[in-house]
Amino acid sequence: LPAALDLVEVAEALGREVRAVAQAYFALGEKLAFPWLRAQIAALLGRAFRAMNLAGIADAHRHSRIR
């Protein structure tokens, strides 16, 4: 449960029970399709990391040929 610590923190900040905050979080998550949104963000990050890795490999190759 990745959100557990955040839920506790929000509950404490609002002076509410963790259970009530968790219920609101998960109800809102269903309405806003959090799982879908998380999957889209993960896919974007995965593509960005692959691009950065490829750029790093190309840069290392370029530098190795210069020497």
N, CA, C, O and CB atoms as a CASP TS submission, in Angstrom:
PFRMAT TS
TARGET T0000
AUTHOR 0000-0000-0000
METHOD Language model
MODEL 1
PARENT N/A
ATOM      1  N   LEU     1       0.854  -1.181   0.000  1.00  0.00           N
ATOM      2  CA  LEU     1       0.000   0.000   0.000  1.00  0.00           C
ATOM      3  C   LEU     1       0.895   1.238   0.000  1.00  0.00           C
ATOM      4  O   LEU     1       1.241   1.745   1.067  1.00  0.00           O
ATOM      5  CB  LEU     1      -0.969   0.002   1.232  1.00  0.00           C
ATOM      6  N   PRO     2       1.274   1.730  -1.178  1.00  0.00           N
ATOM      7  CA  PRO     2       2.215   2.846  -1.273  1.00  0.00           C
ATOM      8  C   PRO     2       1.710   4.143  -0.643  1.00  0.00           C
ATOM      9  O   PRO     2       2.517   4.973  -0.227  1.00  0.00           O
ATOM     10  CB  PRO     2       2.541   3.098  -2.708  1.00  0.00           C
ATOM     11  N   ALA     3       0.413   4.330  -0.566  1.00  0.00           N
ATOM     12  CA  ALA     3      -0.133   5.588  -0.057  1.00  0.00           C
ATOM     13  C   ALA     3      -0.326   5.602   1.457  1.00  0.00           C
ATOM     14  O   ALA     3      -0.750   6.615   2.012  1.00  0.00           O
ATOM     15  CB  ALA     3      -1.446   5.871  -0.723  1.00  0.00           C
ATOM     16  N   ALA     4      -0.025   4.507   2.126  1.00  0.00           N
ATOM     17  CA  ALA     4      -0.346   4.383   3.551  1.00  0.00           C
ATOM     18  C   ALA     4       0.256   5.496   4.400  1.00  0.00           C
ATOM     19  O   ALA     4      -0.446   6.100   5.211  1.00  0.00           O
ATOM     20  CB  ALA     4       0.131   3.051   4.066  1.00  0.00           C
ATOM     21  N   LEU     5       1.537   5.772   4.228  1.00  0.00           N
ATOM     22  CA  LEU     5       2.167   6.813   5.045  1.00  0.00           C
ATOM     23  C   LEU     5       1.598   8.185   4.725  1.00  0.00           C
ATOM     24  O   LEU     5       1.436   9.014   5.621  1.00  0.00           O
ATOM     25  CB  LEU     5       3.680   6.815   4.835  1.00  0.00           C
ATOM     26  N   ASP     6       1.296   8.433   3.459  1.00  0.00           N
ATOM     27  CA  ASP     6       0.674   9.709   3.085  1.00  0.00           C
ATOM     28  C   ASP     6      -0.702   9.848   3.720  1.00  0.00           C
ATOM     29  O   ASP     6      -1.072  10.930   4.176  1.00  0.00           O
ATOM     30  CB  ASP     6       0.562   9.829   1.557  1.00  0.00           C
ATOM     31  N   LEU     7      -1.455   8.765   3.750  1.00  0.00           N
ATOM     32  CA  LEU     7      -2.791   8.805   4.351  1.00  0.00           C
ATOM     33  C   LEU     7      -2.712   9.120   5.839  1.00  0.00           C
ATOM     34  O   LEU     7      -3.525   9.885   6.358  1.00  0.00           O
ATOM     35  CB  LEU     7      -3.517   7.473   4.135  1.00  0.00           C
ATOM     36  N   VAL     8      -1.743   8.536   6.521  1.00  0.00           N
ATOM     37  CA  VAL     8      -1.557   8.814   7.947  1.00  0.00           C
ATOM     38  C   VAL     8      -1.193  10.284   8.151  1.00  0.00           C
ATOM     39  O   VAL     8      -1.714  10.946   9.048  1.00  0.00           O
ATOM     40  CB  VAL     8      -0.458   7.896   8.547  1.00  0.00           C
ATOM     41  N   GLU     9      -0.296  10.779   7.310  1.00  0.00           N
ATOM     42  CA  GLU     9       0.126  12.181   7.420  1.00  0.00           C
ATOM     43  C   GLU     9      -1.041  13.134   7.186  1.00  0.00           C
ATOM     44  O   GLU     9      -1.209  14.105   7.925  1.00  0.00           O
ATOM     45  CB  GLU     9       1.250  12.480   6.421  1.00  0.00           C
ATOM     46  N   VAL    10      -1.844  12.865   6.168  1.00  0.00           N
ATOM     47  CA  VAL    10      -3.007  13.714   5.871  1.00  0.00           C
ATOM     48  C   VAL    10      -4.006  13.645   7.021  1.00  0.00           C
ATOM     49  O   VAL    10      -4.548  14.671   7.432  1.00  0.00           O
ATOM     50  CB  VAL    10      -3.684  13.281   4.539  1.00  0.00           C
ATOM     51  N   ALA    11      -4.252  12.458   7.537  1.00  0.00           N
ATOM     52  CA  ALA    11      -5.189  12.299   8.652  1.00  0.00           C
ATOM     53  C   ALA    11      -4.742  13.112   9.860  1.00  0.00           C
ATOM     54  O   ALA    11      -5.549  13.785  10.501  1.00  0.00           O
ATOM     55  CB  ALA    11      -5.322  10.819   9.035  1.00  0.00           C
ATOM     56  N   GLU    12      -3.455  13.043  10.163  1.00  0.00           N
ATOM     57  CA  GLU    12      -2.941  13.813  11.304  1.00  0.00           C
ATOM     58  C   GLU    12      -3.059  15.310  11.050  1.00  0.00           C
ATOM     59  O   GLU    12      -3.433  16.063  11.949  1.00  0.00           O
ATOM     60  CB  GLU    12      -1.476  13.444  11.588  1.00  0.00           C
ATOM     61  N   ALA    13      -2.742  15.750   9.826  1.00  0.00           N
ATOM     62  CA  ALA    13      -2.799  17.178   9.507  1.00  0.00           C
ATOM     63  C   ALA    13      -4.223  17.709   9.588  1.00  0.00           C
ATOM     64  O   ALA    13      -4.446  18.857   9.975  1.00  0.00           O
ATOM     65  CB  ALA    13      -2.227  17.435   8.114  1.00  0.00           C
ATOM     66  N   LEU    14      -5.194  16.858   9.216  1.00  0.00           N
ATOM     67  CA  LEU    14      -6.600  17.288   9.228  1.00  0.00           C
ATOM     68  C   LEU    14      -7.311  16.999  10.546  1.00  0.00           C
ATOM     69  O   LEU    14      -8.441  17.435  10.761  1.00  0.00           O
ATOM     70  CB  LEU    14      -7.346  16.614   8.108  1.00  0.00           C
ATOM     71  N   GLY    15      -6.637  16.260  11.423  1.00  0.00           N
ATOM     72  CA  GLY    15      -7.278  15.888  12.677  1.00  0.00           C
ATOM     73  C   GLY    15      -8.403  14.893  12.467  1.00  0.00           C
ATOM     74  O   GLY    15      -9.396  14.908  13.195  1.00  0.00           O
ATOM     75  N   ARG    16      -8.251  14.030  11.475  1.00  0.00           N
ATOM     76  CA  ARG    16      -9.264  13.021  11.141  1.00  0.00           C
ATOM     77  C   ARG    16      -8.717  11.632  11.394  1.00  0.00           C
ATOM     78  O   ARG    16      -7.512  11.443  11.559  1.00  0.00           O
ATOM     79  CB  ARG    16      -9.716  13.156   9.674  1.00  0.00           C
ATOM     80  N   GLU    17      -9.621  10.662  11.422  1.00  0.00           N
ATOM     81  CA  GLU    17      -9.193   9.271  11.566  1.00  0.00           C
ATOM     82  C   GLU    17      -8.609   8.787  10.245  1.00  0.00           C
ATOM     83  O   GLU    17      -9.076   9.156   9.167  1.00  0.00           O
ATOM     84  CB  GLU    17     -10.376   8.365  12.009  1.00  0.00           C
ATOM     85  N   VAL    18      -7.586   7.960  10.350  1.00  0.00           N
ATOM     86  CA  VAL    18      -6.937   7.423   9.145  1.00  0.00           C
ATOM     87  C   VAL    18      -7.955   6.662   8.304  1.00  0.00           C
ATOM     88  O   VAL    18      -7.939   6.753   7.076  1.00  0.00           O
ATOM     89  CB  VAL    18      -5.746   6.496   9.522  1.00  0.00           C
ATOM     90  N   ARG    19      -8.820   5.929   8.944  1.00  0.00           N
ATOM     91  CA  ARG    19      -9.835   5.147   8.216  1.00  0.00           C
ATOM     92  C   ARG    19     -10.705   6.047   7.344  1.00  0.00           C
ATOM     93  O   ARG    19     -10.982   5.708   6.193  1.00  0.00           O
ATOM     94  CB  ARG    19     -10.720   4.362   9.203  1.00  0.00           C
ATOM     95  N   ALA    20     -11.142   7.192   7.877  1.00  0.00           N
ATOM     96  CA  ALA    20     -11.994   8.110   7.116  1.00  0.00           C
ATOM     97  C   ALA    20     -11.230   8.711   5.933  1.00  0.00           C
ATOM     98  O   ALA    20     -11.771   8.838   4.834  1.00  0.00           O
ATOM     99  CB  ALA    20     -12.526   9.232   8.030  1.00  0.00           C
ATOM    100  N   VAL    21      -9.984   9.073   6.169  1.00  0.00           N
ATOM    101  CA  VAL    21      -9.160   9.636   5.093  1.00  0.00           C
ATOM    102  C   VAL    21      -8.924   8.579   4.018  1.00  0.00           C
ATOM    103  O   VAL    21      -8.992   8.881   2.827  1.00  0.00           O
ATOM    104  CB  VAL    21      -7.805  10.159   5.648  1.00  0.00           C
ATOM    105  N   ALA    22      -8.650   7.356   4.425  1.00  0.00           N
ATOM    106  CA  ALA    22      -8.420   6.272   3.464  1.00  0.00           C
ATOM    107  C   ALA    22      -9.670   5.999   2.645  1.00  0.00           C
ATOM    108  O   ALA    22      -9.584   5.789   1.435  1.00  0.00           O
ATOM    109  CB  ALA    22      -7.978   4.993   4.188  1.00  0.00           C
ATOM    110  N   GLN    23     -10.827   6.000   3.287  1.00  0.00           N
ATOM    111  CA  GLN    23     -12.073   5.772   2.549  1.00  0.00           C
ATOM    112  C   GLN    23     -12.289   6.860   1.501  1.00  0.00           C
ATOM    113  O   GLN    23     -12.675   6.572   0.368  1.00  0.00           O
ATOM    114  CB  GLN    23     -13.270   5.722   3.516  1.00  0.00           C
ATOM    115  N   ALA    24     -12.039   8.101   1.883  1.00  0.00           N
ATOM    116  CA  ALA    24     -12.197   9.205   0.935  1.00  0.00           C
ATOM    117  C   ALA    24     -11.187   9.087  -0.206  1.00  0.00           C
ATOM    118  O   ALA    24     -11.526   9.317  -1.366  1.00  0.00           O
ATOM    119  CB  ALA    24     -12.034  10.559   1.651  1.00  0.00           C
ATOM    120  N   TYR    25      -9.953   8.731   0.125  1.00  0.00           N
ATOM    121  CA  TYR    25      -8.893   8.592  -0.879  1.00  0.00           C
ATOM    122  C   TYR    25      -9.265   7.525  -1.908  1.00  0.00           C
ATOM    123  O   TYR    25      -9.186   7.766  -3.113  1.00  0.00           O
ATOM    124  CB  TYR    25      -7.548   8.235  -0.204  1.00  0.00           C
ATOM    125  N   PHE    26      -9.668   6.356  -1.435  1.00  0.00           N
ATOM    126  CA  PHE    26      -9.967   5.266  -2.361  1.00  0.00           C
ATOM    127  C   PHE    26     -11.253   5.511  -3.144  1.00  0.00           C
ATOM    128  O   PHE    26     -11.352   5.105  -4.301  1.00  0.00           O
ATOM    129  CB  PHE    26     -10.070   3.958  -1.603  1.00  0.00           C
ATOM    130  N   ALA    27     -12.242   6.169  -2.532  1.00  0.00           N
ATOM    131  CA  ALA    27     -13.456   6.516  -3.267  1.00  0.00           C
ATOM    132  C   ALA    27     -13.130   7.511  -4.378  1.00  0.00           C
ATOM    133  O   ALA    27     -13.603   7.371  -5.506  1.00  0.00           O
ATOM    134  CB  ALA    27     -14.523   7.101  -2.314  1.00  0.00           C
ATOM    135  N   LEU    28     -12.325   8.507  -4.051  1.00  0.00           N
ATOM    136  CA  LEU    28     -11.913   9.490  -5.050  1.00  0.00           C
ATOM    137  C   LEU    28     -11.052   8.837  -6.131  1.00  0.00           C
ATOM    138  O   LEU    28     -11.168   9.166  -7.312  1.00  0.00           O
ATOM    139  CB  LEU    28     -11.144  10.642  -4.384  1.00  0.00           C
ATOM    140  N   GLY    29     -10.196   7.917  -5.717  1.00  0.00           N
ATOM    141  CA  GLY    29      -9.351   7.192  -6.667  1.00  0.00           C
ATOM    142  C   GLY    29     -10.161   6.425  -7.687  1.00  0.00           C
ATOM    143  O   GLY    29      -9.798   6.378  -8.863  1.00  0.00           O
ATOM    144  N   GLU    30     -11.251   5.823  -7.253  1.00  0.00           N
ATOM    145  CA  GLU    30     -12.123   5.102  -8.190  1.00  0.00           C
ATOM    146  C   GLU    30     -12.769   6.067  -9.180  1.00  0.00           C
ATOM    147  O   GLU    30     -12.843   5.780 -10.374  1.00  0.00           O
ATOM    148  CB  GLU    30     -13.212   4.320  -7.426  1.00  0.00           C
ATOM    149  N   LYS    31     -13.228   7.193  -8.689  1.00  0.00           N
ATOM    150  CA  LYS    31     -13.882   8.184  -9.558  1.00  0.00           C
ATOM    151  C   LYS    31     -12.907   8.788 -10.564  1.00  0.00           C
ATOM    152  O   LYS    31     -13.268   9.027 -11.716  1.00  0.00           O
ATOM    153  CB  LYS    31     -14.505   9.297  -8.714  1.00  0.00           C
ATOM    154  N   LEU    32     -11.673   9.034 -10.130  1.00  0.00           N
ATOM    155  CA  LEU    32     -10.686   9.685 -10.992  1.00  0.00           C
ATOM    156  C   LEU    32      -9.775   8.697 -11.722  1.00  0.00           C
ATOM    157  O   LEU    32      -8.854   9.107 -12.428  1.00  0.00           O
ATOM    158  CB  LEU    32      -9.843  10.628 -10.174  1.00  0.00           C
ATOM    159  N   ALA    33     -10.026   7.420 -11.556  1.00  0.00           N
ATOM    160  CA  ALA    33      -9.260   6.368 -12.225  1.00  0.00           C
ATOM    161  C   ALA    33      -7.768   6.462 -11.893  1.00  0.00           C
ATOM    162  O   ALA    33      -6.937   6.483 -12.801  1.00  0.00           O
ATOM    163  CB  ALA    33      -9.465   6.451 -13.741  1.00  0.00           C
ATOM    164  N   PHE    34      -7.420   6.517 -10.606  1.00  0.00           N
ATOM    165  CA  PHE    34      -6.025   6.578 -10.181  1.00  0.00           C
ATOM    166  C   PHE    34      -5.174   5.442 -10.765  1.00  0.00           C
ATOM    167  O   PHE    34      -4.058   5.698 -11.217  1.00  0.00           O
ATOM    168  CB  PHE    34      -5.953   6.541  -8.671  1.00  0.00           C
ATOM    169  N   PRO    35      -5.669   4.191 -10.768  1.00  0.00           N
ATOM    170  CA  PRO    35      -4.824   3.124 -11.329  1.00  0.00           C
ATOM    171  C   PRO    35      -4.451   3.396 -12.787  1.00  0.00           C
ATOM    172  O   PRO    35      -3.308   3.174 -13.186  1.00  0.00           O
ATOM    173  CB  PRO    35      -5.541   1.775 -11.225  1.00  0.00           C
ATOM    174  N   TRP    36      -5.396   3.868 -13.569  1.00  0.00           N
ATOM    175  CA  TRP    36      -5.116   4.191 -14.969  1.00  0.00           C
ATOM    176  C   TRP    36      -4.098   5.323 -15.052  1.00  0.00           C
ATOM    177  O   TRP    36      -3.158   5.263 -15.845  1.00  0.00           O
ATOM    178  CB  TRP    36      -6.415   4.580 -15.712  1.00  0.00           C
ATOM    179  N   LEU    37      -4.288   6.356 -14.229  1.00  0.00           N
ATOM    180  CA  LEU    37      -3.383   7.499 -14.239  1.00  0.00           C
ATOM    181  C   LEU    37      -1.972   7.078 -13.842  1.00  0.00           C
ATOM    182  O   LEU    37      -1.000   7.506 -14.466  1.00  0.00           O
ATOM    183  CB  LEU    37      -3.895   8.594 -13.296  1.00  0.00           C
ATOM    184  N   ARG    38      -1.850   6.248 -12.815  1.00  0.00           N
ATOM    185  CA  ARG    38      -0.537   5.758 -12.391  1.00  0.00           C
ATOM    186  C   ARG    38       0.142   4.959 -13.509  1.00  0.00           C
ATOM    187  O   ARG    38       1.348   5.080 -13.725  1.00  0.00           O
ATOM    188  CB  ARG    38      -0.674   4.888 -11.128  1.00  0.00           C
ATOM    189  N   ALA    39      -0.638   4.150 -14.209  1.00  0.00           N
ATOM    190  CA  ALA    39      -0.074   3.353 -15.305  1.00  0.00           C
ATOM    191  C   ALA    39       0.434   4.259 -16.424  1.00  0.00           C
ATOM    192  O   ALA    39       1.481   3.989 -17.014  1.00  0.00           O
ATOM    193  CB  ALA    39      -1.127   2.369 -15.856  1.00  0.00           C
ATOM    194  N   GLN    40      -0.299   5.327 -16.718  1.00  0.00           N
ATOM    195  CA  GLN    40       0.123   6.252 -17.761  1.00  0.00           C
ATOM    196  C   GLN    40       1.407   6.978 -17.366  1.00  0.00           C
ATOM    197  O   GLN    40       2.305   7.153 -18.189  1.00  0.00           O
ATOM    198  CB  GLN    40      -0.987   7.263 -18.054  1.00  0.00           C
ATOM    199  N   ILE    41       1.489   7.399 -16.110  1.00  0.00           N
ATOM    200  CA  ILE    41       2.688   8.083 -15.616  1.00  0.00           C
ATOM    201  C   ILE    41       3.884   7.132 -15.651  1.00  0.00           C
ATOM    202  O   ILE    41       4.978   7.520 -16.060  1.00  0.00           O
ATOM    203  CB  ILE    41       2.463   8.617 -14.177  1.00  0.00           C
ATOM    204  N   ALA    42       3.674   5.893 -15.224  1.00  0.00           N
ATOM    205  CA  ALA    42       4.765   4.905 -15.239  1.00  0.00           C
ATOM    206  C   ALA    42       5.259   4.670 -16.659  1.00  0.00           C
ATOM    207  O   ALA    42       6.461   4.540 -16.887  1.00  0.00           O
ATOM    208  CB  ALA    42       4.303   3.573 -14.615  1.00  0.00           C
ATOM    209  N   ALA    43       4.331   4.615 -17.620  1.00  0.00           N
ATOM    210  CA  ALA    43       4.727   4.406 -19.015  1.00  0.00           C
ATOM    211  C   ALA    43       5.549   5.588 -19.519  1.00  0.00           C
ATOM    212  O   ALA    43       6.550   5.402 -20.212  1.00  0.00           O
ATOM    213  CB  ALA    43       3.485   4.200 -19.908  1.00  0.00           C
ATOM    214  N   LEU    44       5.132   6.796 -19.176  1.00  0.00           N
ATOM    215  CA  LEU    44       5.884   7.986 -19.583  1.00  0.00           C
ATOM    216  C   LEU    44       7.273   8.005 -18.967  1.00  0.00           C
ATOM    217  O   LEU    44       8.254   8.310 -19.645  1.00  0.00           O
ATOM    218  CB  LEU    44       5.129   9.251 -19.191  1.00  0.00           C
ATOM    219  N   LEU    45       7.357   7.681 -17.693  1.00  0.00           N
ATOM    220  CA  LEU    45       8.654   7.650 -17.020  1.00  0.00           C
ATOM    221  C   LEU    45       9.548   6.580 -17.612  1.00  0.00           C
ATOM    222  O   LEU    45      10.749   6.789 -17.784  1.00  0.00           O
ATOM    223  CB  LEU    45       8.477   7.413 -15.524  1.00  0.00           C
ATOM    224  N   GLY    46       8.965   5.438 -17.924  1.00  0.00           N
ATOM    225  CA  GLY    46       9.747   4.361 -18.526  1.00  0.00           C
ATOM    226  C   GLY    46      10.350   4.789 -19.848  1.00  0.00           C
ATOM    227  O   GLY    46      11.519   4.515 -20.122  1.00  0.00           O
ATOM    228  N   ARG    47       9.547   5.467 -20.679  1.00  0.00           N
ATOM    229  CA  ARG    47      10.065   5.954 -21.965  1.00  0.00           C
ATOM    230  C   ARG    47      11.130   7.017 -21.756  1.00  0.00           C
ATOM    231  O   ARG    47      12.123   7.040 -22.483  1.00  0.00           O
ATOM    232  CB  ARG    47       8.927   6.516 -22.827  1.00  0.00           C
ATOM    233  N   ALA    48      10.947   7.890 -20.785  1.00  0.00           N
ATOM    234  CA  ALA    48      11.927   8.953 -20.514  1.00  0.00           C
ATOM    235  C   ALA    48      13.243   8.348 -20.036  1.00  0.00           C
ATOM    236  O   ALA    48      14.312   8.784 -20.464  1.00  0.00           O
ATOM    237  CB  ALA    48      11.382   9.949 -19.459  1.00  0.00           C
ATOM    238  N   PHE    49      13.180   7.346 -19.152  1.00  0.00           N
ATOM    239  CA  PHE    49      14.411   6.716 -18.663  1.00  0.00           C
ATOM    240  C   PHE    49      15.127   5.972 -19.778  1.00  0.00           C
ATOM    241  O   PHE    49      16.356   5.999 -19.853  1.00  0.00           O
ATOM    242  CB  PHE    49      14.102   5.757 -17.513  1.00  0.00           C
ATOM    243  N   ARG    50      14.368   5.305 -20.649  1.00  0.00           N
ATOM    244  CA  ARG    50      15.003   4.619 -21.783  1.00  0.00           C
ATOM    245  C   ARG    50      15.711   5.622 -22.684  1.00  0.00           C
ATOM    246  O   ARG    50      16.826   5.374 -23.142  1.00  0.00           O
ATOM    247  CB  ARG    50      13.957   3.822 -22.595  1.00  0.00           C
ATOM    248  N   ALA    51      15.061   6.757 -22.937  1.00  0.00           N
ATOM    249  CA  ALA    51      15.670   7.791 -23.777  1.00  0.00           C
ATOM    250  C   ALA    51      16.938   8.336 -23.131  1.00  0.00           C
ATOM    251  O   ALA    51      17.939   8.550 -23.815  1.00  0.00           O
ATOM    252  CB  ALA    51      14.673   8.934 -24.033  1.00  0.00           C
ATOM    253  N   MET    52      16.904   8.564 -21.812  1.00  0.00           N
ATOM    254  CA  MET    52      18.086   9.069 -21.113  1.00  0.00           C
ATOM    255  C   MET    52      19.209   8.039 -21.156  1.00  0.00           C
ATOM    256  O   MET    52      20.373   8.400 -21.334  1.00  0.00           O
ATOM    257  CB  MET    52      17.744   9.425 -19.651  1.00  0.00           C
ATOM    258  N   ASN    53      18.875   6.769 -20.997  1.00  0.00           N
ATOM    259  CA  ASN    53      19.900   5.725 -21.058  1.00  0.00           C
ATOM    260  C   ASN    53      20.527   5.658 -22.438  1.00  0.00           C
ATOM    261  O   ASN    53      21.747   5.546 -22.561  1.00  0.00           O
ATOM    262  CB  ASN    53      19.306   4.367 -20.687  1.00  0.00           C
ATOM    263  N   LEU    54      19.711   5.724 -23.470  1.00  0.00           N
ATOM    264  CA  LEU    54      20.240   5.695 -24.837  1.00  0.00           C
ATOM    265  C   LEU    54      21.136   6.907 -25.100  1.00  0.00           C
ATOM    266  O   LEU    54      22.186   6.787 -25.732  1.00  0.00           O
ATOM    267  CB  LEU    54      19.086   5.656 -25.859  1.00  0.00           C
ATOM    268  N   ALA    55      20.712   8.071 -24.612  1.00  0.00           N
ATOM    269  CA  ALA    55      21.523   9.278 -24.792  1.00  0.00           C
ATOM    270  C   ALA    55      22.860   9.130 -24.072  1.00  0.00           C
ATOM    271  O   ALA    55      23.895   9.552 -24.588  1.00  0.00           O
ATOM    272  CB  ALA    55      20.769  10.526 -24.273  1.00  0.00           C
ATOM    273  N   GLY    56      22.841   8.537 -22.892  1.00  0.00           N
ATOM    274  CA  GLY    56      24.072   8.318 -22.141  1.00  0.00           C
ATOM    275  C   GLY    56      24.997   7.349 -22.844  1.00  0.00           C
ATOM    276  O   GLY    56      26.210   7.557 -22.873  1.00  0.00           O
ATOM    277  N   ILE    57      24.442   6.299 -23.407  1.00  0.00           N
ATOM    278  CA  ILE    57      25.251   5.329 -24.152  1.00  0.00           C
ATOM    279  C   ILE    57      25.860   5.992 -25.380  1.00  0.00           C
ATOM    280  O   ILE    57      27.042   5.801 -25.670  1.00  0.00           O
ATOM    281  CB  ILE    57      24.400   4.105 -24.567  1.00  0.00           C
ATOM    282  N   ALA    58      25.057   6.771 -26.104  1.00  0.00           N
ATOM    283  CA  ALA    58      25.562   7.464 -27.289  1.00  0.00           C
ATOM    284  C   ALA    58      26.664   8.448 -26.915  1.00  0.00           C
ATOM    285  O   ALA    58      27.668   8.557 -27.619  1.00  0.00           O
ATOM    286  CB  ALA    58      24.424   8.196 -28.009  1.00  0.00           C
ATOM    287  N   ASP    59      26.478   9.159 -25.815  1.00  0.00           N
ATOM    288  CA  ASP    59      27.481  10.124 -25.364  1.00  0.00           C
ATOM    289  C   ASP    59      28.781   9.417 -24.978  1.00  0.00           C
ATOM    290  O   ASP    59      29.869   9.868 -25.336  1.00  0.00           O
ATOM    291  CB  ASP    59      26.946  10.940 -24.172  1.00  0.00           C
ATOM    292  N   ALA    60      28.662   8.310 -24.248  1.00  0.00           N
ATOM    293  CA  ALA    60      29.848   7.552 -23.843  1.00  0.00           C
ATOM    294  C   ALA    60      30.578   7.010 -25.075  1.00  0.00           C
ATOM    295  O   ALA    60      31.808   7.023 -25.132  1.00  0.00           O
ATOM    296  CB  ALA    60      29.455   6.392 -22.894  1.00  0.00           C
ATOM    297  N   HIS    61      29.822   6.541 -26.042  1.00  0.00           N
ATOM    298  CA  HIS    61      30.431   6.032 -27.270  1.00  0.00           C
ATOM    299  C   HIS    61      31.150   7.151 -28.028  1.00  0.00           C
ATOM    300  O   HIS    61      32.261   6.968 -28.524  1.00  0.00           O
ATOM    301  CB  HIS    61      29.364   5.383 -28.169  1.00  0.00           C
ATOM    302  N   ARG    62      30.505   8.294 -28.106  1.00  0.00           N
ATOM    303  CA  ARG    62      31.097   9.432 -28.795  1.00  0.00           C
ATOM    304  C   ARG    62      32.397   9.847 -28.127  1.00  0.00           C
ATOM    305  O   ARG    62      33.383  10.116 -28.814  1.00  0.00           O
ATOM    306  CB  ARG    62      30.119  10.607 -28.829  1.00  0.00           C
ATOM    307  N   HIS    63      32.420   9.905 -26.803  1.00  0.00           N
ATOM    308  CA  HIS    63      33.630  10.288 -26.051  1.00  0.00           C
ATOM    309  C   HIS    63      34.724   9.233 -26.178  1.00  0.00           C
ATOM    310  O   HIS    63      35.907   9.571 -26.192  1.00  0.00           O
ATOM    311  CB  HIS    63      33.292  10.508 -24.567  1.00  0.00           C
ATOM    312  N   SER    64      34.350   7.989 -26.269  1.00  0.00           N
ATOM    313  CA  SER    64      35.365   6.941 -26.372  1.00  0.00           C
ATOM    314  C   SER    64      36.032   6.973 -27.761  1.00  0.00           C
ATOM    315  O   SER    64      37.185   6.565 -27.900  1.00  0.00           O
ATOM    316  CB  SER    64      34.732   5.549 -26.106  1.00  0.00           C
ATOM    317  N   ARG    65      35.331   7.441 -28.756  1.00  0.00           N
ATOM    318  CA  ARG    65      35.899   7.516 -30.105  1.00  0.00           C
ATOM    319  C   ARG    65      36.781   8.739 -30.271  1.00  0.00           C
ATOM    320  O   ARG    65      37.658   8.752 -31.134  1.00  0.00           O
ATOM    321  CB  ARG    65      34.791   7.536 -31.147  1.00  0.00           C
ATOM    322  N   ILE    66      36.563   9.774 -29.454  1.00  0.00           N
ATOM    323  CA  ILE    66      37.348  11.001 -29.550  1.00  0.00           C
ATOM    324  C   ILE    66      38.767  10.775 -29.042  1.00  0.00           C
ATOM    325  O   ILE    66      39.713  11.352 -29.579  1.00  0.00           O
ATOM    326  CB  ILE    66      36.677  12.133 -28.762  1.00  0.00           C
ATOM    327  N   ARG    67      38.925   9.964 -28.039  1.00  0.00           N
ATOM    328  CA  ARG    67      40.231   9.740 -27.401  1.00  0.00           C
ATOM    329  C   ARG    67      41.108   8.914 -28.229  1.00  0.00           C
ATOM    330  O   ARG    67      42.241   8.632 -27.838  1.00  0.00           O
ATOM    331  CB  ARG    67      40.082   9.103 -26.076  1.00  0.00           C
TER
END
